[in-house]
Short mmCIF file of C-alpha atoms and ligand atoms in Angstrom, two decimals:
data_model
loop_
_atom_site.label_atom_id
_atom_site.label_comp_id
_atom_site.label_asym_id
_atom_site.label_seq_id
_atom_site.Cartn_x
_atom_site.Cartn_y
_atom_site.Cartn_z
CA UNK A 1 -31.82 -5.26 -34.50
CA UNK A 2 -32.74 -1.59 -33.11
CA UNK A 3 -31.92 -2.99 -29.58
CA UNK A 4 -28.13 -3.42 -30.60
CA UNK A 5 -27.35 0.53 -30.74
CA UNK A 6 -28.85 1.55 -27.61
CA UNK A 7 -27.09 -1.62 -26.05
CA UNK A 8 -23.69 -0.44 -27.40
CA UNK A 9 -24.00 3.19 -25.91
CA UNK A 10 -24.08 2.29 -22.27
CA UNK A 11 -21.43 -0.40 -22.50
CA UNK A 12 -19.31 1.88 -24.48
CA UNK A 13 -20.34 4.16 -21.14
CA UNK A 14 -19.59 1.40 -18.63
CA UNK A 15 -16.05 0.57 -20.11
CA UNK A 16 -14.92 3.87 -20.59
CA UNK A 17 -15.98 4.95 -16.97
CA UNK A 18 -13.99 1.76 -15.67
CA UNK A 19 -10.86 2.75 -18.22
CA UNK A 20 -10.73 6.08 -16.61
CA UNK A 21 -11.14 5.52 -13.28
CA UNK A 22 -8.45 2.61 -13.16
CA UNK A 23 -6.51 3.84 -15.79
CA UNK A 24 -6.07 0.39 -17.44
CA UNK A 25 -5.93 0.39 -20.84
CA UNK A 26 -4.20 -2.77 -22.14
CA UNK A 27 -6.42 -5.00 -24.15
CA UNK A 28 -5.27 -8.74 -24.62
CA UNK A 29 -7.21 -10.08 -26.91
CA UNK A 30 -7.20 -10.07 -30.64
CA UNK A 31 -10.56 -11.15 -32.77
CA UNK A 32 -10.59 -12.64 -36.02
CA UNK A 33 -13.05 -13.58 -38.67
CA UNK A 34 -10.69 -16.06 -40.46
CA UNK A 35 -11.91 -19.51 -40.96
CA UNK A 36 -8.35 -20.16 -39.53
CA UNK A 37 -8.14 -22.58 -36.41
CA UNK A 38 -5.09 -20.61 -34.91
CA UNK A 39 -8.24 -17.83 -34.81
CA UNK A 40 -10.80 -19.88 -32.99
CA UNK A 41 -12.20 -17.63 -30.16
CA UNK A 42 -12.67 -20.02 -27.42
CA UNK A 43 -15.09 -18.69 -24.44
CA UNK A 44 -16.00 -20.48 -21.33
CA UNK A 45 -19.10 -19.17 -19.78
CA UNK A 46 -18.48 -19.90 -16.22
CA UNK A 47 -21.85 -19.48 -13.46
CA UNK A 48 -24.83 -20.80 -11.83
CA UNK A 49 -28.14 -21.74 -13.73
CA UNK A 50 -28.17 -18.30 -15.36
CA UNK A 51 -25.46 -19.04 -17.21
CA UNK A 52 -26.46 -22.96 -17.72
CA UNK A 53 -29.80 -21.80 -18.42
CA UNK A 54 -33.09 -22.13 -17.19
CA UNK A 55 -35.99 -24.05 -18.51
CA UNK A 56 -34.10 -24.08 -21.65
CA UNK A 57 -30.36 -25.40 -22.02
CA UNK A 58 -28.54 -22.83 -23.80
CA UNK A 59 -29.65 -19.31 -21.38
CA UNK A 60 -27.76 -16.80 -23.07
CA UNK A 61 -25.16 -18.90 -24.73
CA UNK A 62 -26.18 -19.93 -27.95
CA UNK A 63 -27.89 -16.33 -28.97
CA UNK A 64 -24.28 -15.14 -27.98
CA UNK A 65 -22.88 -17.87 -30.31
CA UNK A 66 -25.11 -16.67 -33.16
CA UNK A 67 -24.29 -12.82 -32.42
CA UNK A 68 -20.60 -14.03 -33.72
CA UNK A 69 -21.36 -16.34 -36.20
CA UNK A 70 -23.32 -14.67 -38.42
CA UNK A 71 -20.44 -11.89 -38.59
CA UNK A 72 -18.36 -14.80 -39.38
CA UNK A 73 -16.23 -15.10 -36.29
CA UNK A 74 -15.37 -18.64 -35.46
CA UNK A 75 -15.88 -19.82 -31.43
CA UNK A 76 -15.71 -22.84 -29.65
CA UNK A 77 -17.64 -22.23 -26.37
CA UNK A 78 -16.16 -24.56 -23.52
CA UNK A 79 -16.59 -26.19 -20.25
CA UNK A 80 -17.16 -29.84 -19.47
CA UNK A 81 -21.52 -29.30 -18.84
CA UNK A 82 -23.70 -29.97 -21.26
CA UNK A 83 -27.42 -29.79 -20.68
CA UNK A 84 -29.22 -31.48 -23.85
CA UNK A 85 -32.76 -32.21 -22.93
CA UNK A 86 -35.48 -30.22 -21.17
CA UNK A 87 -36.29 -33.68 -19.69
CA UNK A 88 -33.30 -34.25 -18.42
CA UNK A 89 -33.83 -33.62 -14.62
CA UNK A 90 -29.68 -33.20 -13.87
CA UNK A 91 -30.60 -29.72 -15.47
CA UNK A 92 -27.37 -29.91 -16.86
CA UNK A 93 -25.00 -30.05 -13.53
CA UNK A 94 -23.33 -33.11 -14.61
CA UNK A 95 -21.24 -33.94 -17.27
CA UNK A 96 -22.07 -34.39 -20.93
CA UNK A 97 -24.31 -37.37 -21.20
CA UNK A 98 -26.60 -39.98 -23.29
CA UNK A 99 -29.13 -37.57 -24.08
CA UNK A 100 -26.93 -35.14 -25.60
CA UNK A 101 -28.16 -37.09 -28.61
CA UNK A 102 -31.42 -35.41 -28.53
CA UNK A 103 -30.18 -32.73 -28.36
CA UNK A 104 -32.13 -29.98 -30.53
CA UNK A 105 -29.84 -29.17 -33.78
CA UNK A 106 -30.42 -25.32 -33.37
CA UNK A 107 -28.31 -25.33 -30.56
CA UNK A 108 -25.12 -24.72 -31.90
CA UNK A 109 -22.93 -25.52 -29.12
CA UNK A 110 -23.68 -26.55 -25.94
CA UNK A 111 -20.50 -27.10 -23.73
CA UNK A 112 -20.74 -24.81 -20.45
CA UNK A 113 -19.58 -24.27 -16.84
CA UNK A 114 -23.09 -23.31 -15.14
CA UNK A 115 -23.94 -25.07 -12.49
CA UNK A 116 -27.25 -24.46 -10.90
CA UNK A 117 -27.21 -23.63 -7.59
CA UNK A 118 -23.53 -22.64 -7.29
CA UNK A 119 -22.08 -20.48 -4.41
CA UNK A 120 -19.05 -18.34 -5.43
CA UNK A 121 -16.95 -19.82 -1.81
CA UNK A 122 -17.72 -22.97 -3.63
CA UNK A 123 -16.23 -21.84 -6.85
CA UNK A 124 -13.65 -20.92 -4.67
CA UNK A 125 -13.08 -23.93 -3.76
CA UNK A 126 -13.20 -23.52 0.33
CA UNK A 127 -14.66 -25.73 2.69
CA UNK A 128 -18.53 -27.21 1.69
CA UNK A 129 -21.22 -26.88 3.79
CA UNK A 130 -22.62 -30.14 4.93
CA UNK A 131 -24.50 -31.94 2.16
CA UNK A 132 -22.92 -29.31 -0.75
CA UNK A 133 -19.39 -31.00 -1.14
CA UNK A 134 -20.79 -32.09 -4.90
CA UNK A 135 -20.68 -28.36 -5.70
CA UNK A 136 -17.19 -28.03 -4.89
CA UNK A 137 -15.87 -30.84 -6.49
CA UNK A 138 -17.78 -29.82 -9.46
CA UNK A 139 -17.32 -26.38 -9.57
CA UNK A 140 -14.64 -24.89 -8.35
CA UNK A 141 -12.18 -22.92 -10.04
CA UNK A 142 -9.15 -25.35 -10.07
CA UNK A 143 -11.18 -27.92 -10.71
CA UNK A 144 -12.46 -26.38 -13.88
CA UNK A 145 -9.80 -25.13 -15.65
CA UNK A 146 -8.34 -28.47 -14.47
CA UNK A 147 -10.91 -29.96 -16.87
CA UNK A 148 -10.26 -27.74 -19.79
CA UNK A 149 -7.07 -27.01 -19.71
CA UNK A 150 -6.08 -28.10 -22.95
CA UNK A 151 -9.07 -26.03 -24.13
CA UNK A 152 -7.13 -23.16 -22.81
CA UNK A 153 -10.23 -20.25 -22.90
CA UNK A 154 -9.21 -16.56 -24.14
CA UNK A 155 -12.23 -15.37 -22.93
CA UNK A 156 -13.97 -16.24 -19.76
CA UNK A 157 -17.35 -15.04 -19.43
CA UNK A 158 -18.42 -15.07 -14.96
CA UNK A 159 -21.79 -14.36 -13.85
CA UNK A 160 -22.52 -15.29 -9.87
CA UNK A 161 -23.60 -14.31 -6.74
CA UNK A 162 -26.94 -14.93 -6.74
CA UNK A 163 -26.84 -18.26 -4.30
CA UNK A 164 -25.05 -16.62 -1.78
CA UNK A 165 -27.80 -14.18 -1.84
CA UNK A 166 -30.54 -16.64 -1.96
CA UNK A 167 -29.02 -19.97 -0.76
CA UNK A 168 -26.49 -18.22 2.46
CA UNK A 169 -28.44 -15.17 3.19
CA UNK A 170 -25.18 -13.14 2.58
CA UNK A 171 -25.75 -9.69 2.30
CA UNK A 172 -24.01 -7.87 -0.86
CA UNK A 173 -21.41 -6.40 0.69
CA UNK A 174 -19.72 -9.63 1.19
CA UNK A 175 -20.70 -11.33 -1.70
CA UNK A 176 -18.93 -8.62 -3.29
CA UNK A 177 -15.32 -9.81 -1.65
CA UNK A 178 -15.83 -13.28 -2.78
CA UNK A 179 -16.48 -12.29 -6.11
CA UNK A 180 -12.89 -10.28 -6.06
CA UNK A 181 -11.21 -13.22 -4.63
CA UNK A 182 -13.07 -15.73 -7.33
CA UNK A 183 -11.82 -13.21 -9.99
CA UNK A 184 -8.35 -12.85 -8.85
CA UNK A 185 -8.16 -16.83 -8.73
CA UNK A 186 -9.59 -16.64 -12.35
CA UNK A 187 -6.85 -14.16 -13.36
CA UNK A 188 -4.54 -16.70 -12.48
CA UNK A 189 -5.03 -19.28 -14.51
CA UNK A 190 -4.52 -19.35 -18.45
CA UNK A 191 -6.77 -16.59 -20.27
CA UNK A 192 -6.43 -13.61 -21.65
CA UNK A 193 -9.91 -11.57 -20.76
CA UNK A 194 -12.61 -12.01 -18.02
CA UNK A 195 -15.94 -10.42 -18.30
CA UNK A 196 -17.36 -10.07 -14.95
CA UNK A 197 -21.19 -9.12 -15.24
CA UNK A 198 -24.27 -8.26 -13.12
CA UNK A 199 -26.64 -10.77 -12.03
CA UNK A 200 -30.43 -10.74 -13.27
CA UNK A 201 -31.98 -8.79 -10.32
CA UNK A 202 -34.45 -10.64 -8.48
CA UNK A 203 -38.37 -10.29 -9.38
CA UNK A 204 -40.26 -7.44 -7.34
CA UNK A 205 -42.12 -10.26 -4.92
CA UNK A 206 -38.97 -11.54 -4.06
CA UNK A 207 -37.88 -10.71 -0.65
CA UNK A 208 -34.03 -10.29 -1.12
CA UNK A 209 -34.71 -7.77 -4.48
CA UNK A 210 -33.11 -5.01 -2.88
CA UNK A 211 -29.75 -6.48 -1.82
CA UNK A 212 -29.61 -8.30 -5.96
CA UNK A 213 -29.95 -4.79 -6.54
CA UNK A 214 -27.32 -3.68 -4.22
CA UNK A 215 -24.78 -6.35 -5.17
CA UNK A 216 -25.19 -5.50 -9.31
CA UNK A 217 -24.19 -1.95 -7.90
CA UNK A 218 -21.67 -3.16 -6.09
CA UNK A 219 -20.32 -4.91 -9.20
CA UNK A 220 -20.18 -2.24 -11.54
CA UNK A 221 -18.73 0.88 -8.88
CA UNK A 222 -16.23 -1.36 -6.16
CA UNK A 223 -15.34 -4.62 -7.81
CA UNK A 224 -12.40 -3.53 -9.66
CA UNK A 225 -11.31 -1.97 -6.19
CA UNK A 226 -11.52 -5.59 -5.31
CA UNK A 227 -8.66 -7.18 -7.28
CA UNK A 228 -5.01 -7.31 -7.43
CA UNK A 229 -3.68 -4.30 -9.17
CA UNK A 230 -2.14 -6.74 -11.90
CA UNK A 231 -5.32 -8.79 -12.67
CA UNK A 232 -7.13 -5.42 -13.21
CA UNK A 233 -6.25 -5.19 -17.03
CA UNK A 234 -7.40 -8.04 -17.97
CA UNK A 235 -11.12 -7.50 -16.32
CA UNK A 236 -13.92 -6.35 -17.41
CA UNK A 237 -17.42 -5.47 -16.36
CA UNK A 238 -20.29 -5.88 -18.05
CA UNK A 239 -23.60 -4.06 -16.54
CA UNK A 240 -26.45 -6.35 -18.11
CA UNK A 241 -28.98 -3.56 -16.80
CA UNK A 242 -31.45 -6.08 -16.57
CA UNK A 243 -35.09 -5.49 -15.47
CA UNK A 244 -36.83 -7.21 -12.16
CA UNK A 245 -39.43 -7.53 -14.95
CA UNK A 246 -37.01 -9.97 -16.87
CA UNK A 247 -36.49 -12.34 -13.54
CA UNK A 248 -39.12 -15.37 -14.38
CA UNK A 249 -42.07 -15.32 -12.48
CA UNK A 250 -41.90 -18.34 -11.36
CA UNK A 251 -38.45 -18.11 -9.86
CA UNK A 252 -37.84 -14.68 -10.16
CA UNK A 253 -34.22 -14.99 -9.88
CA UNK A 254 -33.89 -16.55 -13.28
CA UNK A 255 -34.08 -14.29 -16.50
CA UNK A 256 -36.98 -15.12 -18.96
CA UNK A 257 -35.97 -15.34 -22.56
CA UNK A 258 -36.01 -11.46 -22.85
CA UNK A 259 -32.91 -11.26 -20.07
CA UNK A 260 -30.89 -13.89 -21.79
CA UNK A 261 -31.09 -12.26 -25.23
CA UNK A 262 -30.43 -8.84 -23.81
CA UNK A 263 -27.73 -10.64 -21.67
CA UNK A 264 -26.09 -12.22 -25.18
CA UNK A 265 -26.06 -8.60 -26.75
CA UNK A 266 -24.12 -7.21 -23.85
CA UNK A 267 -21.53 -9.85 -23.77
CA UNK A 268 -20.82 -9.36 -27.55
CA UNK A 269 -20.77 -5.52 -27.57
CA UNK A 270 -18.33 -5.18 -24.35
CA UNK A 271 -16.23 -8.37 -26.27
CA UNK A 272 -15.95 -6.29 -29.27
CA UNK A 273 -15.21 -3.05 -27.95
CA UNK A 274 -12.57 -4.38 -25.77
CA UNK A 275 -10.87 -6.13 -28.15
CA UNK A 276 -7.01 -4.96 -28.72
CA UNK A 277 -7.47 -5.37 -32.62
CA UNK A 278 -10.83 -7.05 -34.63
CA UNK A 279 -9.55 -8.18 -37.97
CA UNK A 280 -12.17 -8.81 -40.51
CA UNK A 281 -11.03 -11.02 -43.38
CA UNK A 282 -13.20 -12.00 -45.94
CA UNK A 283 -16.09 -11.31 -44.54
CA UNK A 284 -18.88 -8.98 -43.60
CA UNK A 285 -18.28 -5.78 -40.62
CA UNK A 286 -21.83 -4.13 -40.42
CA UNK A 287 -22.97 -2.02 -37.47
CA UNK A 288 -26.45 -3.26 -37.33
CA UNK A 289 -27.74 -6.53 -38.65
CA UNK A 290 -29.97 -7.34 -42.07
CA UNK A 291 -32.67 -4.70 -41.74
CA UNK A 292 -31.62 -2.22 -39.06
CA UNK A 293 -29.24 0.08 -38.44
CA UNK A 294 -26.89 0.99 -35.69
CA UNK A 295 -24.20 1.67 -33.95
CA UNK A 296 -20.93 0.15 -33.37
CA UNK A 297 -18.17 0.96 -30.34
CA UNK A 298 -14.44 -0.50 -31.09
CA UNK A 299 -12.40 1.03 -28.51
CA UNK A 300 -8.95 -0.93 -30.58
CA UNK A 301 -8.05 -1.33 -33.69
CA UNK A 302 -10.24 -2.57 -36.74
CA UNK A 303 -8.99 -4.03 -39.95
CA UNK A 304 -10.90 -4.53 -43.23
CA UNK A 305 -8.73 -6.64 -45.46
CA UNK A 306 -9.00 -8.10 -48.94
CA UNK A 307 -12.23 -9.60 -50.22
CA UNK A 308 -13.97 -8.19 -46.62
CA UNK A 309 -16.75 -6.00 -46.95
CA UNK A 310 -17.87 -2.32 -44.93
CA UNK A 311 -21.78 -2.76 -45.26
CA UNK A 312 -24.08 0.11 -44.75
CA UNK A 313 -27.23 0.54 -44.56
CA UNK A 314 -29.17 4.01 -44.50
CA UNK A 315 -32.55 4.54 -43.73
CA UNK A 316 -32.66 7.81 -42.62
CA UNK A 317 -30.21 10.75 -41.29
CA UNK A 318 -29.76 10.22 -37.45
CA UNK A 319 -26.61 8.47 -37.21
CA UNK A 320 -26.35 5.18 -35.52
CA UNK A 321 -29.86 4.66 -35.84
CA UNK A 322 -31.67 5.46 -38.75
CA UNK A 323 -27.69 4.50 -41.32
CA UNK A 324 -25.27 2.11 -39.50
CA UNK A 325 -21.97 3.84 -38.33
CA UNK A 326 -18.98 2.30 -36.79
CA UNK A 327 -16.66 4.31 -34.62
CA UNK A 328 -13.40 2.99 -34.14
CA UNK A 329 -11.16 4.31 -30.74
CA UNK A 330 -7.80 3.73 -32.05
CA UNK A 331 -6.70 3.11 -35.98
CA UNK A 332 -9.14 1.87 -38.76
CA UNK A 333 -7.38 0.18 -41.65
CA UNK A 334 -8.77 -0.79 -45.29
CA UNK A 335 -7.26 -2.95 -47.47
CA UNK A 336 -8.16 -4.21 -50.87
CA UNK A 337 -12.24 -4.15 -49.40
CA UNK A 338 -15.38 -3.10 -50.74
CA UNK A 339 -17.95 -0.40 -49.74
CA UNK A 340 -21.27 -2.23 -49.62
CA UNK A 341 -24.22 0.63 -49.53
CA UNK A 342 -28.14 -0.17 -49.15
CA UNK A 343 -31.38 1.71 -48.62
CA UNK A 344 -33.90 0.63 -45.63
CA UNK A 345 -37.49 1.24 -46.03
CA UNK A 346 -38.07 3.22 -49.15
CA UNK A 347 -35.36 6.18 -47.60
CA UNK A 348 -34.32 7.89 -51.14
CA UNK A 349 -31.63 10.76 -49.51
CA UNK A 350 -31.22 14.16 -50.59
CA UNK A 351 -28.04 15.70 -52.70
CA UNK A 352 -26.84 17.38 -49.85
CA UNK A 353 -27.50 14.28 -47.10
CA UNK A 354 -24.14 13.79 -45.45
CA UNK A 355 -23.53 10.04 -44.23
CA UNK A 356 -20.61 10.22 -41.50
CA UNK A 357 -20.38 6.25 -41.41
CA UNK A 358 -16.78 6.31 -40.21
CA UNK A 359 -15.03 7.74 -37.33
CA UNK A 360 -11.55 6.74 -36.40
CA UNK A 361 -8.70 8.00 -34.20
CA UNK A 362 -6.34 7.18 -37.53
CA UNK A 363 -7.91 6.14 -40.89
CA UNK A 364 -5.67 4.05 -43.20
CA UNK A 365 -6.02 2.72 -46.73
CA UNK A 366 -3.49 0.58 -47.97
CA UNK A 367 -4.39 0.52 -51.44
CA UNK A 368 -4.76 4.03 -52.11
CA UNK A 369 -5.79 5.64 -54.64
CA UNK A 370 -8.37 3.06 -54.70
CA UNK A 371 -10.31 3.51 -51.33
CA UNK A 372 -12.00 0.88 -51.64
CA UNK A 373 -12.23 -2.34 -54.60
CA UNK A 374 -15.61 -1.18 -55.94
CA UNK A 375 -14.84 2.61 -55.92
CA UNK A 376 -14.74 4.66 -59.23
CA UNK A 377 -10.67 6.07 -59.02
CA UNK A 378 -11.66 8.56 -61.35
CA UNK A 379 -15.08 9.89 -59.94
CA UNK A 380 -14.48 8.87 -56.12
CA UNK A 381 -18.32 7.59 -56.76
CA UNK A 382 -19.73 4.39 -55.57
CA UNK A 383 -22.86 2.65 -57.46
CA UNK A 384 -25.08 0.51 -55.84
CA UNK A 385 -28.74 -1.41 -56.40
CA UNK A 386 -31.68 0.69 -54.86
CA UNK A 387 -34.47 -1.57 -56.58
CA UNK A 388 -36.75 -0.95 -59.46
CA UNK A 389 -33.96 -1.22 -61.90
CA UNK A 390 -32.45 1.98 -61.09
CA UNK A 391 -29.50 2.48 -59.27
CA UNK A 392 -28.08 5.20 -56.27
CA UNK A 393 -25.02 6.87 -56.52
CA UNK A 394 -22.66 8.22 -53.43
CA UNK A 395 -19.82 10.61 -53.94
CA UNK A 396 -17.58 9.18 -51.15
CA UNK A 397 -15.46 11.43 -49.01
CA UNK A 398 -12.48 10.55 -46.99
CA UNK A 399 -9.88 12.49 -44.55
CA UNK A 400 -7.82 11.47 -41.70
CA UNK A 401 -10.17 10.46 -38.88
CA UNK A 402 -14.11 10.11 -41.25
CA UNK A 403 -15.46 8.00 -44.07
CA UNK A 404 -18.58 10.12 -45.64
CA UNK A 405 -21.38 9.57 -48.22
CA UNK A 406 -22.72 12.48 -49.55
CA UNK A 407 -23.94 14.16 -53.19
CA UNK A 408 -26.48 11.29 -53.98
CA UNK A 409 -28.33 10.73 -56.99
CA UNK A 410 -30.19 8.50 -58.96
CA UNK A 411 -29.14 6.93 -61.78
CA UNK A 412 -30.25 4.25 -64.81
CA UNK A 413 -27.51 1.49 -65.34
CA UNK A 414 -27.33 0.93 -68.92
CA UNK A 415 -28.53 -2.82 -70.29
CA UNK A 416 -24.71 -3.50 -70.63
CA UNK A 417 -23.89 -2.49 -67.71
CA UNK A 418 -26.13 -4.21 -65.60
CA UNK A 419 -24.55 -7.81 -67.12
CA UNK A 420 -21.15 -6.45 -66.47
CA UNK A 421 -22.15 -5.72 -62.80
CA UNK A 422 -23.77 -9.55 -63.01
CA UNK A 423 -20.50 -10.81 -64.20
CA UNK A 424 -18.64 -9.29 -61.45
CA UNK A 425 -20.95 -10.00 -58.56
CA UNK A 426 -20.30 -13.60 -59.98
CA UNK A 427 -16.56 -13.35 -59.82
CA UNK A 428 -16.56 -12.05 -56.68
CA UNK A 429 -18.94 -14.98 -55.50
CA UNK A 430 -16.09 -17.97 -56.85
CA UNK A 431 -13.43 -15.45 -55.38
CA UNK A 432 -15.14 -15.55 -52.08
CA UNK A 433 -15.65 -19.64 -52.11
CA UNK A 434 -12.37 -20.31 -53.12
CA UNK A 435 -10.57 -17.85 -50.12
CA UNK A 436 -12.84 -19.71 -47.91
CA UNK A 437 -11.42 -23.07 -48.65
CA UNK A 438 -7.76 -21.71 -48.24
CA1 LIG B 501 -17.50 -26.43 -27.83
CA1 LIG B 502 -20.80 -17.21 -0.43
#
């Protein structure tokens, strides 16, 4: 996924621009990868059709889902919408119902708090318009946490404003103080961490483009300026940086499939990075995904404990994008893991190739001398697979802050030693079943 590390620059921009300028720096939120329920990472994605989707029922949601799953994190997305069936003309607005039975088994979880059509004074709660009390009832912000409140969201993720430009004609200068006053009433119910995020901008023939435009800029320079001074650490805003191009053509407010899966990537990078502490436990931290590398922003703390694996993959020298690299803003930790290492596309390095695929403010291993489980004490050397029955071999370097790769060669793994590498590979397979039952 090449689009991951360029997404992870500008929110690591974004965030640190807002850290600075607010100076708020405490972090709530802890994330796990332990198949522990204590750990599940509930998330309510609270918004208007954008964030119940359009033309399709999961918008961004369930490529947001799959972002954390396949690192192994557990969620629970809530709410009390659920929008099942393309057919289904309540688009979702109502409450789970019958034909959540057709409901299409890729979908992974549906449960949401988008409600098409949605003004934020009606998330607010304040006196309807004439013919719009439904959208209060439904939607507003007592009312839904009212609903879920034993669901009890550490995350919420709020993306609105786009009715009151569209539906009330407001301009985005107060749309802007709604959204402060919708965020401050968010801050005070029970959750840890609210993502605030721009809107998709409106397509180029629409006739209010330039204030969506406006109001996304409002969003990410004033909105902050906006809030209570105590609700401020617990916000943060996410700049989408979506394209008119991405608004559908047909409504061109609503984001085609391109938006919502840029959308999904933002709202995991800006989760991860401002997470206090990301603990992986047996399983898989990797800056990129399967085939690509890339680039990964934790602004807290990261722990790789027993049975977990750091996986790398190098294709190249430019860092973050041609071999994965994770840099970590306060302390890294490794404990009892293993050093995972893999070629992309044919990329054989040279002796002197340097891999910087660590950077930390503090670099910790707990089991020292042995760095890491599959590390040679004696020889600081790590063996891995490169194909064709040979293997590559990384000197691995370590100080204070950097983990490096460097002095590679090729070797031949003896006949022996390849069944002895079987053998462990299958130990380590019943290991990892049998933790994952625990
Ligand atoms: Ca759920
Ligand atoms: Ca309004």
């Amino acid at each position: 996924m090449k689009f991951f590390s360029k997404v992870i620059a500008s929110v690591a921009v974004t965030t640190i621009a807002s850290l600075t300028l607010f100076e708020s720096s405490a972090q709530a939120f802890t994330l796990t990868t332990y198949q522990n329920s204590l750990s599940t990472l509930r998330i309510l994605p609270y918004g208007d059709s954008n964030t119940r989707g359009y033309k399709n029922p999961s918008g961004y949601r369930n490529d947001l889902q799959k972002l954390f799953k396949d690192r192994g994190f557990k969620v629970d997305f809530v709410g009390e919408k659920q929008w099942c069936d393309v057919s289904d003309q309540s688009f979702g607005n109502t409450k789970k119902n019958n034909s959540c039975d057709k409901a299409d088994p890729k979908f992974l979880d549906l449960d949401h708090e988008g409600i098409g059509g949605i003004r934020i004074n009606e998330m607010l709660g304040e006196t309807p318009e004439k013919g719009r009390e439904n959208f209060v009832i439904s939607g507003s912000v007592n009312n839904v946490f009212d609903k879920i409140k034993n669901d009890s969201p550490l995350i919420v993720l709020l993306m609105a404003g786009t009715n009151d430009i569209i539906g009330q004609k407001q301009k985005a200068k107060d749309v802007i103080e709604e959204l402060g006053k919708l965020v401050d009433e968010i801050s005070e119910q029970n959750t840890d961490a609210i993502f605030v995020s721009t809107i998709q901008p409106f397509g180029s023939e629409h006739p209010l483009v330039d204030e969506s435009k406006e109001y996304n800029k409002s969003i990410t320079e004033s909105l902050k300026n906006k809030i209570n001074k105590s609700n401020q650490d617990k916000v943060f805003v996410v700049d989408h940086e979506l394209l008119e191009k991405d608004a559908k053509n047909n409504t061109n407010v609503h984001s085609n499939s391109n938006g919502y899966t840029q959308m999904a990537n933002k709202w995991f990078e800006s989760i991860l990075y401002n997470a206090e502490r990301i603990s992986i436990v047996d399983n898989e931290i990797s800056a990129g995904t399967n085939n690509s590398a890339g680039a990964l922003s934790i602004n807290g703390n990261l722990d790789v404990v027993v049975n977990s694996r750091l996986s790398v993959q190098i294709g190249g020298t430019s860092q973050g994008k041609e071999y994965d690299f994770i840099d970590v803003g306060q302390k890294a930790t490794f404990s009892g893991s293993n050093l995972d290492i893999s070629l992309l596309n044919g990329f054989i390095p040279k002796k002197n190739d340097v891999f910087e695929i660590v950077s930390a403010k503090f670099l910790k291993f707990l089991e020292k001398p042995r760095l890491f489980n599959n590390l040679d004490p004696i020889s600081q050397t790590i063996n891995f697979d490169i194909g064709n029955k040979k293997q590559g071999q990384f000197k691995v370097f370590v100080d204070d802050n950097t983990i490096k790769l460097s002095n590679f060669k090729k070797t031949t793994p003896e006949p022996g030693m390849i069944l002895g590498l079987m053998a462990i590979a299958g130990m380590g397979l019943s290991l990892k079943r049998k933790s994952t039952r625990v």
